[in-house]
XYZ file of C-alpha atoms in Angstrom:
407
model
C -27.835 5.710 0.930
C -24.803 6.452 -1.273
C -21.312 5.229 -0.418
C -17.797 5.890 -1.679
C -15.016 3.377 -0.964
C -11.338 4.320 -1.106
C -8.126 3.071 0.521
C -4.333 3.107 0.588
C -3.707 6.822 0.288
C -0.191 6.627 1.767
C -0.046 10.344 2.452
C 3.496 11.549 3.028
C 5.104 9.008 0.725
C 8.485 9.967 -0.674
C 8.868 8.510 -4.152
C 12.584 7.877 -4.185
C 13.836 11.462 -3.621
C 10.598 13.183 -4.660
C 7.886 14.517 -2.373
C 4.351 13.620 -3.478
C 2.377 16.266 -1.604
C 1.011 17.880 -4.784
C -0.050 14.529 -6.239
C -1.927 13.609 -3.096
C -3.527 17.048 -2.925
C -4.673 16.646 -6.517
C -6.321 13.357 -5.522
C -7.978 14.871 -2.441
C -9.340 17.788 -4.472
C -10.696 15.299 -7.020
C -12.213 13.234 -4.199
C -14.125 16.262 -2.933
C -15.565 16.752 -6.416
C -16.594 13.091 -6.634
C -18.286 13.268 -3.219
C -20.411 16.102 -4.558
C -21.119 14.524 -7.941
C -22.111 11.176 -6.418
C -24.146 12.782 -3.640
C -22.163 10.644 -1.200
C -23.501 10.139 2.298
C -20.814 7.762 3.641
C -17.100 7.849 2.795
C -15.182 4.662 3.672
C -11.376 4.912 3.936
C -10.060 1.363 4.330
C -6.654 1.902 5.876
C -3.129 3.111 5.115
C -4.081 6.757 5.275
C -0.401 7.493 5.885
C 2.694 5.916 4.390
C 4.511 5.499 7.696
C 3.514 5.179 11.339
C 5.108 8.529 12.177
C 3.958 10.757 9.293
C 5.355 14.196 8.628
C 3.639 17.324 9.877
C 2.749 18.215 6.284
C 1.075 14.838 5.668
C -0.842 15.016 8.947
C -2.065 18.536 8.187
C -3.067 17.435 4.713
C -5.331 14.722 6.134
C -6.867 16.980 8.785
C -7.430 19.712 6.213
C -9.269 17.230 3.998
C -11.499 16.200 6.925
C -12.233 19.860 7.618
C -13.060 20.605 3.981
C -15.249 17.525 3.586
C -17.271 18.050 6.772
C -17.708 21.770 6.127
C -18.713 21.313 2.507
C -20.935 18.261 3.130
C -22.495 18.599 6.625
C -24.335 15.267 6.424
C -21.354 13.246 5.178
C -20.197 10.431 7.446
C -16.493 9.570 7.178
C -15.284 6.231 8.552
C -11.555 5.607 8.514
C -9.774 2.482 9.739
C -6.073 2.037 10.411
C -3.986 -0.007 7.989
C -0.718 -1.789 8.644
C 1.205 1.383 7.711
C -0.779 3.535 10.144
C -0.143 4.077 13.829
C -3.457 3.335 15.596
C -2.572 5.881 18.297
C -1.748 8.658 15.842
C -4.780 7.962 13.681
C -7.108 8.288 16.684
C -5.299 11.307 18.156
C -7.786 13.979 16.920
C -10.857 12.047 18.146
C -11.550 14.429 21.086
C -11.826 17.273 18.581
C -14.184 15.253 16.372
C -16.740 14.272 19.000
C -19.437 16.541 17.561
C -18.755 15.570 13.968
C -19.661 12.570 11.837
C -16.026 11.503 11.449
C -14.995 8.146 12.926
C -11.329 7.149 13.165
C -10.846 3.508 14.185
C -7.311 2.465 15.018
C -7.492 0.029 17.927
C -9.264 -3.153 18.861
C -10.456 -2.456 22.391
C -11.192 -5.005 25.107
C -13.409 -4.733 28.158
C -12.459 -5.293 31.800
C -12.538 -9.080 31.373
C -10.409 -8.921 28.211
C -13.240 -9.655 25.788
C -13.143 -7.910 22.402
C -15.353 -4.831 22.411
C -17.147 -5.465 19.130
C -19.766 -2.808 19.868
C -17.135 -0.067 19.500
C -16.606 -1.182 15.892
C -20.278 -1.482 14.902
C -21.202 1.996 13.734
C -24.717 3.172 12.812
C -25.099 4.878 9.441
C -27.750 7.576 9.219
C -29.919 8.702 6.354
C -32.348 11.581 6.934
C -31.869 11.274 10.669
C -32.650 7.566 10.872
C -30.372 4.538 11.029
C -30.306 3.003 7.545
C -27.439 0.512 7.932
C -24.510 -0.487 10.127
C -20.786 -0.490 9.343
C -18.384 -3.021 10.857
C -15.260 -0.832 10.947
C -12.493 -3.403 11.459
C -8.956 -1.975 11.337
C -5.811 -3.929 10.472
C -5.755 -6.889 12.843
C -2.622 -8.046 14.575
C -2.360 -11.543 15.992
C -3.242 -10.411 19.521
C -6.385 -8.661 18.246
C -8.148 -11.806 17.057
C -10.252 -14.280 19.056
C -8.545 -17.402 20.318
C -8.896 -20.375 17.975
C -7.811 -24.007 18.165
C -4.512 -22.908 16.656
C -3.696 -19.546 18.217
C -0.797 -19.040 15.789
C -3.092 -19.345 12.742
C -3.600 -15.702 11.869
C -6.048 -16.283 9.013
C -8.328 -18.405 11.223
C -8.256 -15.659 13.836
C -9.371 -13.068 11.289
C -12.155 -15.358 10.028
C -13.350 -15.834 13.632
C -13.231 -12.067 14.207
C -15.501 -11.319 11.241
C -17.827 -14.151 12.170
C -18.205 -12.948 15.757
C -18.576 -9.257 14.949
C -21.172 -10.075 12.275
C -23.172 -12.182 14.730
C -23.042 -9.329 17.232
C -24.046 -6.781 14.560
C -27.003 -8.893 13.440
C -28.279 -8.843 17.014
C -28.012 -5.052 17.087
C -29.083 -4.181 13.530
C -32.686 -5.356 13.796
C -32.805 -6.236 10.113
C -30.806 -3.244 8.861
C -28.154 -4.088 6.210
C -24.538 -4.599 7.240
C -21.385 -3.550 5.438
C -17.839 -4.247 6.622
C -14.408 -2.706 6.280
C -11.048 -4.413 6.511
C -7.353 -4.017 5.823
C -5.863 -7.406 4.985
C -4.495 -9.699 2.300
C -7.253 -11.835 0.792
C -6.346 -15.102 -0.865
C -6.590 -14.866 -4.642
C -5.949 -11.131 -4.824
C -4.169 -10.256 -8.067
C -0.884 -8.352 -8.088
C 1.568 -7.215 -10.731
C 4.577 -9.538 -11.028
C 6.873 -6.694 -9.968
C 4.606 -5.400 -7.194
C 6.522 -5.698 -3.925
C 4.560 -3.099 -1.950
C 2.165 -5.402 -0.097
C 3.443 -8.909 -0.727
C 2.049 -11.720 1.420
C 4.530 -13.171 3.871
C 6.105 -16.601 3.365
C 3.569 -19.137 2.196
C 0.734 -16.616 2.306
C 0.073 -17.692 5.874
C -1.712 -14.425 6.642
C -3.948 -14.547 3.563
C -7.668 -14.654 4.302
C -10.176 -16.661 2.295
C -12.866 -14.403 0.762
C -15.358 -16.999 1.984
C -14.367 -15.987 5.542
C -16.634 -12.953 5.207
C -20.153 -13.910 6.351
C -22.898 -13.875 3.715
C -24.885 -11.417 5.817
C -22.424 -8.662 4.788
C -23.836 -6.691 1.863
C -20.495 -5.077 0.953
C -16.894 -5.597 2.136
C -14.679 -2.518 1.633
C -11.074 -3.701 1.671
C -7.711 -2.001 1.698
C -4.073 -3.213 1.581
C -3.752 -4.496 -2.003
C -3.008 -1.589 -4.336
C -4.569 -3.105 -7.448
C -8.310 -2.365 -7.593
C -10.325 -5.566 -7.974
C -13.179 -7.641 -6.656
C -12.762 -11.120 -5.209
C -15.163 -13.594 -6.760
C -18.182 -11.580 -5.705
C -18.700 -7.993 -6.856
C -19.440 -6.857 -3.299
C -16.027 -7.913 -1.866
C -13.615 -5.304 -3.201
C -10.263 -3.640 -2.975
C -10.559 0.024 -3.946
C -6.849 0.138 -4.795
C -4.399 2.997 -4.386
C -5.510 6.415 -5.713
C -2.073 7.155 -7.206
C 0.652 4.762 -8.419
C 2.852 4.147 -5.389
C 5.552 2.254 -7.298
C 6.537 1.722 -10.914
C 4.834 -1.679 -10.790
C 1.531 0.193 -10.319
C 1.832 2.484 -13.321
C -0.555 0.355 -15.399
C -3.108 -0.107 -12.616
C -6.473 1.603 -12.998
C -6.548 3.976 -10.029
C -10.057 4.605 -8.819
C -12.624 4.918 -6.059
C -15.738 2.742 -5.835
C -19.276 4.061 -5.593
C -22.305 2.020 -4.537
C -25.666 2.476 -2.863
C -27.967 0.584 -0.525
C -31.630 0.543 -1.467
C -34.298 -1.602 0.163
C -31.613 -3.371 2.155
C -29.579 -4.410 -0.895
C -26.364 -3.103 -2.460
C -26.900 -1.687 -5.934
C -25.051 0.256 -8.594
C -21.474 -0.735 -7.761
C -19.252 1.222 -10.129
C -15.608 2.236 -10.439
C -14.790 5.908 -10.842
C -11.348 6.363 -12.481
C -9.001 8.950 -11.014
C -6.826 11.262 -13.122
C -3.074 10.813 -12.746
C -1.249 13.978 -11.712
C 2.312 12.821 -12.484
C 2.898 10.013 -15.017
C 5.382 7.191 -14.431
C 7.641 6.209 -17.313
C 9.858 3.128 -17.691
C 12.541 3.199 -20.408
C 12.636 0.580 -21.710
C 9.740 -1.554 -20.431
C 12.122 -4.511 -20.180
C 15.826 -4.256 -19.394
C 18.166 -3.866 -22.383
C 21.955 -3.473 -22.726
C 23.338 0.016 -21.852
C 23.979 1.174 -25.407
C 20.379 0.449 -26.432
C 18.999 2.102 -23.300
C 21.055 5.269 -23.838
C 19.808 5.418 -27.431
C 16.185 5.264 -26.238
C 16.829 7.907 -23.580
C 18.385 10.224 -26.166
C 15.109 10.071 -28.119
C 13.036 11.395 -25.190
C 11.477 14.865 -25.650
C 13.411 17.941 -24.587
C 12.370 20.251 -21.735
C 9.923 22.401 -23.670
C 6.600 21.024 -22.518
C 4.595 22.824 -19.860
C 3.158 19.504 -18.696
C 4.382 17.858 -15.509
C 7.599 15.910 -16.090
C 7.083 12.171 -15.497
C 9.095 10.116 -13.050
C 11.608 8.018 -14.975
C 12.675 4.458 -14.290
C 15.615 3.256 -16.378
C 15.933 -0.509 -16.873
C 19.385 -1.765 -17.821
C 20.703 -5.263 -18.497
C 24.379 -5.756 -17.624
C 26.912 -8.549 -17.957
C 29.181 -7.036 -15.316
C 29.230 -4.021 -12.985
C 29.354 -0.659 -14.796
C 30.399 2.132 -12.376
C 30.016 4.811 -15.075
C 26.439 3.862 -15.919
C 24.643 6.412 -13.737
C 26.735 9.324 -15.026
C 26.073 8.258 -18.621
C 22.346 8.178 -17.962
C 22.363 11.560 -16.210
C 24.253 13.177 -19.112
C 21.858 11.689 -21.660
C 18.712 12.959 -19.911
C 20.163 16.303 -18.772
C 17.817 18.299 -21.027
C 14.963 15.809 -21.211
C 11.441 16.322 -19.880
C 11.758 13.635 -17.202
C 12.764 13.281 -13.550
C 15.057 10.341 -12.879
C 13.717 8.315 -9.975
C 15.269 4.876 -10.311
C 17.857 2.876 -12.216
C 16.815 -0.764 -12.243
C 19.891 -2.859 -13.009
C 19.497 -6.512 -13.961
C 22.314 -8.981 -14.658
C 22.305 -11.621 -17.346
C 22.042 -15.138 -15.937
C 24.767 -17.609 -16.815
C 24.008 -21.050 -18.147
C 22.467 -23.029 -15.311
C 25.137 -25.705 -15.645
C 27.787 -23.094 -14.832
C 26.019 -21.612 -11.854
C 27.416 -22.321 -8.446
C 24.922 -24.103 -6.250
C 25.073 -22.576 -2.800
C 24.774 -24.689 0.276
C 21.088 -24.814 1.176
C 21.390 -25.020 4.937
C 23.856 -22.872 6.863
C 23.943 -21.908 10.482
C 25.167 -18.541 11.692
C 28.178 -20.199 13.270
C 29.201 -21.608 9.879
C 29.332 -18.178 8.238
C 32.254 -15.796 8.247
C 31.585 -12.169 7.248
C 33.972 -12.161 4.292
C 32.514 -15.443 3.025
C 29.060 -13.884 3.120
C 30.322 -10.990 1.002
C 31.868 -13.443 -1.459
C 28.670 -15.443 -1.769
C 26.518 -12.327 -2.257
C 28.883 -10.880 -4.889
C 29.109 -14.158 -6.810
C 25.357 -14.654 -6.684
C 24.682 -11.159 -8.008
C 27.499 -10.708 -10.540
C 28.220 -14.374 -11.404
C 31.961 -13.971 -10.999
C 34.423 -14.242 -8.079
C 34.877 -11.300 -5.734
C 38.001 -9.344 -6.796
C 40.922 -9.627 -4.362
C 41.205 -5.851 -3.826
C 37.975 -5.914 -1.783
C 39.548 -8.011 0.991
C 41.799 -5.349 2.603
C 39.000 -2.782 2.305
C 36.570 -5.169 3.977
C 39.028 -5.983 6.767
C 39.591 -2.263 7.359
C 35.846 -1.688 7.602
C 35.402 -4.616 9.991
C 38.257 -3.270 12.098
C 36.466 0.073 12.432
C 33.258 -1.693 13.477
C 35.080 -3.706 16.141
C 36.855 -0.606 17.479
C 33.509 1.220 17.816
C 32.138 -1.682 19.880
């Protein structure tokens, strides 16, 4: 039985001001080709199908059209999709009544029975090969705190997730009658590697929601994960993040975007391999590290003119400033006016003063201690390393007066 593992599509994403419909369609067309080339029998989509909980009509149609194409072109293909933290479980499951006679499974919710026990059976899906059950899939969507079993510490999210996988695996073993088990999940696993600048799926404070890879029972032959956008395996080759199929931020431009193929033969996972995906629209950072404005403008002036028929890359401009420069954006726009790029982002960094000269802010403040104008002063000084100019005060007071009058 041949599998393909993918995740984190984020259909409908707007990349700064740019729509990414064509990029996602390029990926979906490529995915259809890979399904054929790899003779795939089961497609696993491990969450974050959409970028937001309320996706656009175009993004929703794009997903449904892919399902239609895949099921029509490959009648025996099983597609199992779980909800990620960006997906609305309700919206993801909305077309289920229309898919009852297909081999498409959309899993958004954790359901409970009449006595409030978790309905694990609804998540344990048989996988068929030549009309017979060859394996079972534990299709676990993104788990919220209320979805997990009660533990000694109900507030410990990671323990709840570990208990969930332990209990569903025990239940699946009782059902599977010796057939191999694979699992899906959308979560942050401890030890997952990210780019330093990757802020897309950061763990929350202290990594309190991070799950130990050892939490996945050994009986699971493969764990198909989503949520982290950098493709990687966690200690064991069979516990994997497929990664995002296109770069979803400039921090992902050096990631290897891929899908993962593997097979189950004689009850064991074999032939795990990464299949690289072509990039439709390149991402370009000029420079790679922030430099002063005059150096940046010089580098931008050296970019190629608009003569190429290739797709213009998205441009991120990184600038290092000593003080605010209101004219900076206009200077950049003039410099790249005839260049083969599309400006997406200006990343402005400020030089840090000597630590001895930095103002140490009070570490503990209550809301009652803070006055709005003082907050503005602190933020300005922290960002620009100089006092807030006096001319801001009457403007701020005028703005606050308008807010109070609207109340």
